XYZ file of C-alpha atoms in Angstrom:
555
model
C -35.142 -30.387 43.797
C -38.262 -28.112 43.362
C -36.274 -25.401 40.952
C -35.163 -28.589 38.872
C -38.999 -30.016 38.754
C -40.513 -26.413 37.737
C -37.697 -25.709 35.108
C -38.884 -28.993 33.789
C -42.249 -28.912 33.762
C -41.905 -25.340 31.272
C -39.594 -27.048 29.128
C -43.099 -29.647 28.546
C -45.109 -27.162 28.534
C -43.259 -24.691 25.934
C -42.588 -28.031 24.008
C -46.742 -28.939 23.566
C -47.233 -25.423 22.860
C -45.049 -25.545 20.178
C -45.882 -28.887 18.612
C -49.817 -27.745 18.618
C -48.678 -24.413 16.735
C -46.542 -26.916 14.543
C -49.678 -28.925 13.862
C -52.200 -25.595 13.134
C -49.227 -24.431 10.514
C -49.183 -28.263 9.121
C -53.110 -28.036 9.158
C -53.108 -24.808 7.231
C -50.459 -25.929 4.640
C -52.029 -29.156 3.515
C -55.554 -27.063 3.300
C -53.952 -24.752 1.054
C -52.642 -27.429 -0.774
C -56.330 -28.976 -0.986
C -57.398 -25.587 -2.103
C -54.686 -24.997 -5.096
C -55.402 -28.536 -6.437
C -58.878 -28.485 -5.931
C -58.434 -25.056 -7.919
C -56.743 -26.528 -10.508
C -59.484 -29.328 -10.611
C -61.923 -26.881 -11.094
C -60.186 -25.134 -14.131
C -60.517 -28.065 -15.662
C -63.839 -28.968 -15.268
C -65.111 -25.410 -15.709
C -66.324 -25.941 -18.807
C -68.249 -29.092 -18.419
C -70.181 -28.064 -14.835
C -72.286 -25.561 -13.934
C -71.595 -22.074 -12.786
C -73.752 -22.751 -9.767
C -72.187 -25.774 -8.998
C -68.571 -23.984 -9.153
C -69.902 -21.529 -6.174
C -71.215 -24.421 -4.270
C -67.644 -26.671 -4.487
C -66.049 -22.992 -3.834
C -68.336 -22.944 -0.496
C -67.498 -26.286 0.560
C -64.153 -26.026 0.544
C -63.997 -22.776 2.192
C -66.402 -24.386 4.946
C -63.808 -27.345 5.268
C -60.818 -24.401 5.504
C -62.495 -23.240 8.707
C -63.731 -26.180 10.389
C -60.215 -27.059 10.289
C -59.166 -23.836 11.714
C -61.987 -24.121 14.154
C -60.601 -27.880 15.055
C -57.194 -27.133 15.400
C -58.219 -24.503 17.898
C -60.681 -26.808 20.180
C -57.607 -29.206 20.005
C -55.273 -26.603 21.112
C -57.640 -25.126 23.813
C -57.942 -28.911 25.087
C -54.337 -29.822 25.016
C -53.674 -26.317 27.070
C -56.387 -26.944 29.845
C -54.750 -30.681 30.304
C -51.528 -28.536 30.852
C -52.949 -26.051 33.019
C -54.778 -29.526 35.214
C -51.272 -30.838 35.087
C -49.982 -27.775 35.925
C -52.189 -27.685 39.259
C -51.370 -31.068 40.073
C -47.797 -30.737 39.703
C -48.347 -27.648 42.087
C -49.937 -29.649 44.618
C -47.651 -32.562 44.576
C -44.646 -29.797 44.935
C -46.418 -28.246 47.817
C -47.221 -31.736 49.786
C -43.469 -32.549 48.940
C -42.366 -29.195 50.633
C -44.336 -29.584 53.280
C -43.371 -33.152 53.991
C -39.811 -32.065 53.917
C -40.519 -28.562 55.954
C -42.122 -31.326 58.643
C -39.812 -33.699 58.441
C -36.670 -31.367 59.133
C -38.823 -29.706 62.252
C -39.135 -33.455 63.660
C -35.552 -34.015 63.367
C -34.504 -30.917 64.864
C -36.856 -31.739 67.397
C -35.767 -35.268 67.892
C -32.502 -33.494 67.471
C -32.945 -31.410 70.495
C -34.278 -34.459 72.778
C -31.329 -35.979 72.494
C -28.797 -33.516 72.995
C -30.626 -30.665 75.130
C -32.572 -31.098 78.734
C -35.977 -30.393 78.523
C -36.409 -28.656 81.585
C -33.450 -26.286 81.544
C -33.009 -25.777 77.933
C -29.024 -26.760 78.706
C -27.452 -29.333 76.779
C -27.616 -32.100 78.581
C -24.717 -34.879 79.294
C -24.608 -36.439 75.717
C -23.672 -33.195 74.159
C -21.495 -32.196 76.866
C -19.596 -35.589 76.651
C -19.454 -34.763 72.762
C -18.227 -31.217 73.230
C -15.554 -32.446 75.508
C -14.457 -35.400 73.470
C -13.935 -33.339 70.919
C -11.824 -30.827 72.917
C -9.393 -33.434 74.586
C -8.803 -34.617 70.721
C -7.834 -31.190 69.886
C -5.421 -30.690 73.285
C -3.566 -33.686 72.013
C -2.852 -31.922 69.041
C -1.393 -28.756 71.113
C 0.826 -28.950 73.844
C -0.206 -26.543 75.994
C -3.810 -26.727 75.297
C -5.940 -26.301 78.926
C -9.293 -26.644 79.424
C -11.326 -27.469 82.627
C -14.446 -29.303 83.752
C -16.774 -28.208 86.773
C -18.831 -30.820 88.347
C -21.537 -29.033 90.658
C -24.305 -30.232 92.675
C -26.728 -28.327 94.184
C -26.750 -28.470 98.471
C -29.794 -29.949 100.186
C -31.512 -29.667 97.093
C -33.935 -32.606 98.172
C -34.492 -30.583 101.685
C -35.858 -27.689 99.377
C -37.674 -29.996 96.734
C -39.417 -32.337 99.612
C -40.784 -28.868 101.826
C -41.379 -26.931 99.279
C -42.792 -29.226 96.296
C -41.519 -29.865 93.211
C -42.800 -27.196 91.087
C -40.358 -24.812 93.417
C -37.666 -27.163 92.839
C -38.184 -27.200 89.403
C -38.086 -23.086 88.867
C -34.805 -23.602 91.250
C -32.821 -25.798 88.704
C -34.039 -23.361 86.322
C -32.857 -20.447 87.720
C -29.862 -22.230 88.505
C -29.250 -22.660 84.919
C -29.719 -19.035 83.555
C -27.339 -18.337 86.742
C -24.616 -20.432 85.410
C -24.735 -19.111 81.984
C -24.074 -15.910 82.969
C -20.887 -16.649 84.415
C -19.216 -17.971 81.616
C -17.879 -17.347 78.231
C -20.024 -17.935 74.674
C -16.900 -20.633 73.892
C -18.192 -22.616 77.184
C -20.589 -24.512 77.907
C -22.954 -25.207 80.668
C -24.726 -28.564 80.322
C -27.605 -30.035 82.780
C -26.574 -33.959 83.711
C -29.761 -34.618 85.701
C -31.722 -34.302 89.084
C -29.544 -31.393 90.810
C -26.481 -31.954 88.714
C -24.845 -29.498 86.379
C -21.333 -29.177 84.758
C -19.291 -26.279 82.877
C -17.016 -26.870 80.230
C -14.065 -24.491 80.092
C -12.479 -24.082 76.839
C -8.589 -22.536 76.482
C -8.072 -21.657 79.233
C -4.636 -19.935 80.503
C -3.888 -21.426 84.347
C -5.974 -23.454 86.994
C -6.750 -19.653 88.262
C -9.353 -19.200 85.880
C -11.665 -22.087 86.594
C -11.184 -21.190 90.266
C -12.420 -17.729 89.376
C -15.343 -19.676 87.461
C -16.008 -21.564 90.439
C -15.668 -18.377 92.617
C -18.179 -16.344 90.457
C -21.194 -19.139 90.622
C -20.791 -19.930 94.332
C -21.546 -15.799 94.605
C -23.954 -15.911 92.435
C -26.068 -19.076 93.453
C -25.792 -17.305 97.048
C -28.136 -14.245 95.581
C -31.887 -14.868 97.394
C -34.328 -15.880 95.022
C -38.172 -15.660 94.803
C -39.853 -18.668 93.639
C -43.434 -18.402 93.412
C -43.378 -16.036 96.704
C -40.776 -18.413 98.969
C -37.597 -16.776 99.177
C -34.950 -19.775 98.343
C -31.004 -19.024 98.926
C -29.275 -22.051 97.331
C -25.254 -22.846 97.489
C -23.521 -25.601 95.381
C -20.291 -28.195 95.602
C -18.079 -27.838 92.799
C -15.343 -30.442 92.111
C -12.648 -29.086 89.271
C -10.580 -31.772 87.313
C -8.339 -30.331 84.526
C -6.413 -31.902 81.459
C -2.948 -31.789 83.354
C -2.213 -35.784 83.264
C -3.003 -37.488 80.150
C -6.798 -38.420 80.061
C -7.479 -40.620 76.908
C -11.420 -40.709 77.786
C -13.741 -38.092 78.868
C -15.159 -40.478 81.050
C -12.409 -40.554 83.496
C -12.146 -36.130 83.251
C -15.850 -36.439 84.311
C -15.197 -39.254 87.163
C -12.462 -37.086 88.353
C -14.660 -33.636 88.641
C -17.159 -36.336 90.561
C -14.466 -37.205 93.227
C -13.400 -33.400 93.647
C -17.024 -32.574 93.761
C -17.841 -34.900 96.916
C -14.543 -34.505 98.622
C -16.073 -30.945 98.564
C -19.613 -31.936 100.081
C -17.769 -33.891 102.653
C -15.691 -30.752 103.981
C -18.604 -28.680 104.268
C -20.372 -27.896 101.127
C -20.587 -24.434 99.182
C -17.109 -25.333 98.288
C -14.967 -26.136 95.275
C -12.034 -28.938 95.552
C -9.473 -29.357 92.581
C -8.835 -32.924 91.966
C -5.464 -34.572 92.774
C -4.088 -37.788 92.839
C -4.375 -38.430 96.134
C -8.495 -38.432 95.777
C -8.001 -40.813 93.470
C -6.049 -43.180 95.636
C -8.876 -42.164 98.290
C -11.698 -43.242 96.253
C -10.077 -46.427 95.014
C -9.301 -47.545 98.410
C -13.500 -46.601 99.240
C -14.238 -48.951 96.207
C -11.861 -51.888 97.700
C -13.518 -51.404 101.244
C -17.084 -51.667 99.584
C -16.656 -54.777 98.016
C -14.413 -56.468 101.345
C -17.239 -55.010 103.085
C -20.094 -57.022 100.761
C -18.122 -60.225 101.444
C -17.821 -59.471 105.503
C -21.730 -59.243 105.168
C -22.069 -62.816 103.527
C -19.142 -64.292 105.760
C -20.126 -62.525 108.559
C -16.696 -61.349 109.757
C -18.080 -59.091 112.263
C -18.242 -59.407 116.200
C -19.668 -57.343 119.381
C -17.568 -55.594 121.961
C -19.876 -54.755 124.927
C -19.424 -51.403 126.879
C -20.591 -51.579 130.234
C -22.989 -48.345 131.637
C -22.853 -48.144 135.173
C -24.481 -46.931 137.995
C -23.030 -43.263 139.185
C -24.190 -44.320 142.986
C -22.673 -47.181 143.218
C -20.575 -48.109 140.096
C -22.529 -51.241 139.624
C -22.494 -52.539 135.738
C -26.584 -51.848 134.850
C -26.513 -52.345 131.348
C -24.124 -52.655 128.144
C -24.126 -50.983 125.048
C -23.043 -53.075 121.802
C -20.574 -51.725 119.183
C -20.125 -53.565 116.002
C -16.537 -54.528 114.817
C -15.210 -55.682 111.759
C -12.965 -59.113 112.096
C -10.776 -58.684 108.909
C -9.210 -61.433 107.678
C -6.023 -59.398 106.615
C -5.927 -56.196 108.630
C -7.279 -57.412 111.772
C -9.654 -55.966 114.243
C -11.136 -52.838 111.803
C -13.294 -49.949 114.298
C -16.741 -48.882 113.221
C -15.827 -44.867 112.836
C -13.548 -46.451 109.230
C -16.502 -48.743 107.576
C -20.161 -47.396 109.080
C -20.211 -44.570 106.535
C -19.408 -46.899 103.524
C -22.161 -49.342 105.434
C -24.370 -46.885 105.347
C -24.013 -45.291 101.822
C -24.243 -48.659 100.444
C -27.526 -49.819 102.067
C -25.289 -52.901 103.738
C -26.092 -50.970 107.143
C -29.095 -52.794 107.125
C -27.960 -56.005 107.217
C -25.065 -55.327 109.856
C -27.769 -53.560 111.951
C -29.962 -56.531 111.654
C -27.371 -58.996 112.691
C -26.364 -57.076 115.795
C -29.485 -56.556 117.036
C -29.878 -60.496 116.945
C -26.818 -61.186 118.188
C -26.783 -58.217 121.270
C -30.091 -59.488 122.028
C -29.194 -63.311 122.015
C -26.414 -62.677 124.012
C -28.006 -60.368 126.518
C -30.743 -62.984 127.292
C -27.826 -65.229 128.347
C -26.661 -63.022 130.666
C -30.036 -62.644 132.074
C -30.325 -66.039 132.191
C -27.048 -66.543 134.639
C -28.316 -64.158 136.966
C -28.263 -60.681 135.867
C -31.764 -60.078 134.899
C -31.856 -56.472 134.783
C -29.413 -56.238 132.917
C -30.219 -54.193 129.391
C -28.592 -54.131 126.331
C -28.201 -50.637 124.001
C -28.315 -51.306 120.484
C -27.744 -48.214 117.903
C -29.367 -47.498 114.771
C -28.849 -45.700 112.237
C -31.047 -42.877 109.959
C -31.014 -45.631 106.960
C -31.794 -48.864 109.530
C -34.624 -46.465 111.345
C -36.583 -45.261 108.340
C -35.707 -47.433 105.386
C -36.896 -50.863 106.849
C -40.076 -52.242 109.286
C -38.198 -51.717 112.532
C -40.922 -52.248 114.915
C -41.527 -55.555 113.199
C -37.901 -56.348 113.047
C -37.784 -56.024 117.192
C -40.828 -58.139 117.282
C -39.446 -61.081 115.366
C -36.098 -60.484 117.503
C -37.458 -60.513 120.366
C -39.573 -63.374 119.921
C -36.213 -65.193 118.822
C -34.318 -64.559 121.699
C -37.029 -64.421 124.280
C -35.641 -61.727 125.756
C -37.885 -58.937 128.191
C -38.730 -55.982 125.762
C -37.831 -53.796 128.812
C -34.296 -54.292 128.473
C -34.026 -53.470 125.167
C -32.846 -50.128 124.529
C -32.866 -48.679 121.152
C -30.335 -45.655 120.754
C -30.967 -43.086 118.242
C -29.376 -39.559 117.621
C -31.186 -36.171 117.771
C -31.546 -35.774 114.197
C -33.651 -38.746 113.484
C -35.552 -38.056 116.775
C -36.690 -34.661 114.989
C -37.763 -36.179 111.542
C -41.581 -35.895 111.054
C -42.344 -39.767 110.891
C -40.061 -40.611 113.784
C -42.895 -39.579 116.375
C -44.643 -42.704 115.456
C -42.155 -45.354 115.305
C -41.726 -44.188 119.259
C -44.716 -44.670 120.117
C -45.170 -48.075 118.973
C -41.664 -49.068 120.801
C -42.959 -47.948 124.003
C -45.802 -49.516 123.551
C -44.025 -52.768 122.870
C -42.125 -52.024 126.046
C -38.966 -51.108 124.282
C -37.138 -48.100 125.853
C -35.433 -45.478 123.735
C -32.431 -43.215 124.439
C -31.508 -39.869 122.384
C -27.123 -40.820 121.885
C -25.078 -37.599 121.903
C -27.236 -35.226 122.759
C -25.856 -31.705 122.598
C -24.370 -32.329 118.959
C -27.481 -31.877 117.088
C -29.935 -29.166 117.166
C -32.841 -30.379 119.036
C -33.407 -29.147 122.696
C -35.126 -30.495 125.525
C -38.239 -28.530 125.542
C -38.911 -30.460 122.079
C -38.095 -33.673 123.281
C -41.139 -33.620 125.925
C -43.171 -34.412 122.548
C -41.389 -37.933 122.381
C -41.787 -40.788 124.623
C -38.095 -40.966 125.166
C -36.308 -42.843 128.252
C -33.164 -41.426 128.573
C -30.344 -39.065 126.827
C -26.637 -39.851 126.677
C -24.414 -35.773 127.119
C -22.067 -36.264 124.485
C -18.562 -36.889 125.607
C -17.261 -33.331 124.171
C -19.066 -31.896 127.158
C -18.234 -34.713 129.926
C -14.165 -34.151 128.645
C -14.615 -30.461 129.907
C -15.835 -31.405 133.271
C -13.519 -29.702 136.090
C -11.934 -28.033 133.384
C -14.565 -25.420 131.999
C -16.880 -23.636 134.503
C -18.896 -22.867 131.578
C -19.535 -26.745 130.105
C -20.268 -27.563 134.115
C -23.258 -25.008 133.818
C -24.557 -26.089 131.131
C -24.378 -30.398 131.861
C -25.631 -29.741 135.360
C -28.861 -27.602 133.022
C -29.357 -30.432 131.073
C -29.533 -33.378 133.880
C -31.621 -30.893 135.860
C -34.326 -30.333 132.565
C -33.852 -33.531 131.771
C -35.159 -34.984 135.139
C -38.066 -31.990 134.909
C -39.271 -34.086 132.290
C -38.466 -37.658 133.962
C -35.655 -38.489 131.389
C -32.952 -40.750 132.761
C -29.507 -39.121 132.172
C -26.423 -41.064 130.998
C -22.695 -39.328 130.873
C -20.848 -40.782 127.999
C -16.618 -41.012 127.791
C -16.000 -40.508 131.339
C -12.515 -41.119 132.026
C -11.761 -39.402 135.061
C -12.785 -39.698 138.958
C -13.083 -35.914 138.861
C -16.004 -35.952 135.719
C -17.084 -38.842 137.949
C -17.693 -36.840 141.459
C -19.018 -34.385 139.454
C -22.083 -36.508 138.065
C -22.823 -37.923 141.315
C -23.184 -34.644 142.788
C -25.581 -33.635 139.871
C -27.692 -36.294 140.367
C -26.677 -38.389 137.223
C -27.575 -41.831 136.706
C -25.716 -43.456 134.816
C -22.448 -43.438 133.141
C -19.984 -45.186 130.294
C -16.507 -44.543 129.213
C -13.022 -45.782 129.691
C -12.978 -44.902 133.612
C -14.545 -47.949 133.722
C -13.596 -50.199 130.615
C -13.434 -49.699 126.768
C -15.814 -52.068 124.804
C -14.782 -55.626 125.280
C -15.523 -58.857 123.996
C -18.560 -60.623 125.429
C -16.045 -63.206 127.894
C -14.269 -59.989 129.142
C -17.662 -58.721 129.881
C -18.847 -61.534 131.731
C -15.534 -61.092 134.056
C -16.680 -57.709 134.653
C -20.024 -58.524 135.510
C -18.386 -61.494 138.333
C -17.060 -58.869 139.577
C -19.955 -57.167 140.599
C -18.645 -52.810 140.696
C -15.199 -51.163 140.070
C -12.972 -49.604 142.063
C -13.793 -46.276 141.680
C -16.734 -47.039 144.093
C -13.766 -46.938 147.033
C -12.830 -43.027 145.629
C -16.748 -42.027 145.301
C -17.803 -43.021 148.788
C -15.153 -41.385 150.029
C -16.615 -37.926 148.280
C -19.687 -38.900 149.451
C -18.831 -39.240 152.877
C -17.506 -35.970 152.702
C -20.814 -34.564 151.557
C -20.023 -33.463 148.154
């Protein structure tokens, strides 16, 4: 466009110049014509006019000729000046137009980059990745043996790094991961960041599945190298899900969904690994989605019941408490144990509603037993990490205790070691202690805490995990560990409860080492409240006879 305007401008200028030249020529011709006419007229009147008048007439005619030339020159100069001014204005307009076009192209380029690229890592984003994936998917439909793969990646424990070292270090880690991923692939492949700590790789035109797994191994090795991020040495790892176009995919989002599913399976199996998507994974996801939908309905319809497992005194085998364990009474599939739905409830946040119901129901039932003559019977209720931190637990417990009019000292809140060791847990535990509510460490020995660290917390009991109890009378090393746990707990004035007691030998060992309480199938499995009430009426379990026999022998 600029060249065309410039050409037109030059053409106009040349035309104007030619017109001026023609004008000058025409003026001269007219003047010369007048001159010759005047000469002829002059010769006619020459005989009648004095000689000085002839000179005057010639002088006037010459002056007219010179004046005409002068005027034509002035006209030409003015025309050229106007042309130059027009030329300058035209040049300014052209420059302005060129600048505007340049700026517009720059803005369009920036907008395109914002639409298709991640601002932090400068990698392609999800939109561009899906666009390229769709193009390759269409290409594969035209070529029978065309193979490509999608690797969906999620950094392991990125939240811990981000929360502990700060978002600046977290951003530096993401940028470093982006650069590392780029070194692991070919120029024809695409590395993208989907957001957060999620990345993806599109491997185009590969030979077989081993090409994809080889890239996955390369990524794992690359990311395990220690990084120095502003003085902090960080080692990262990534869970990878791989999906190949080995089945008929019509949409790119289906391929991404399957790669994402495979990635989550790799996390469930221990992180820092890769999994290749298969049909069973899809079926598992569909089962989980159905379970989640059914669980939401179960919360609305209150399809849950509570079974109670007795907690007994090791000394006389009398029931001193009950652990409330939720069950799902499914209208179609019957009784569903907690290990099949609690994890889904925690992931979806439904555990908060379920937990409230369990707490209210268990406290109300325990109040009934207290009023029936079992005044010192306590109730143990489990709380997940989500419940413990995502809701106002102290407010909830106060409300429930007021509603049920139950003695706070007869309520025991069970939490895991990992929950107890979190920074904000001590404040909550102190509030519960001030209310008179007891707290226990459940499954002790499976986490990373120590009895020494527990002395900072207002803990009343700890429950030794059943994995230790089952090896009593079988493994001397396990027996030594259990003895040490009991002894150190007593030093800290913490009561010990043994979980998973199933044999008389285990019970005798616990009694001889002064473990206060126990629960397990030796006494009773978790049972409905009607059966638990019957157990209360029996006062104690038959194991007391065997126990007294050992006690009388001084064991």
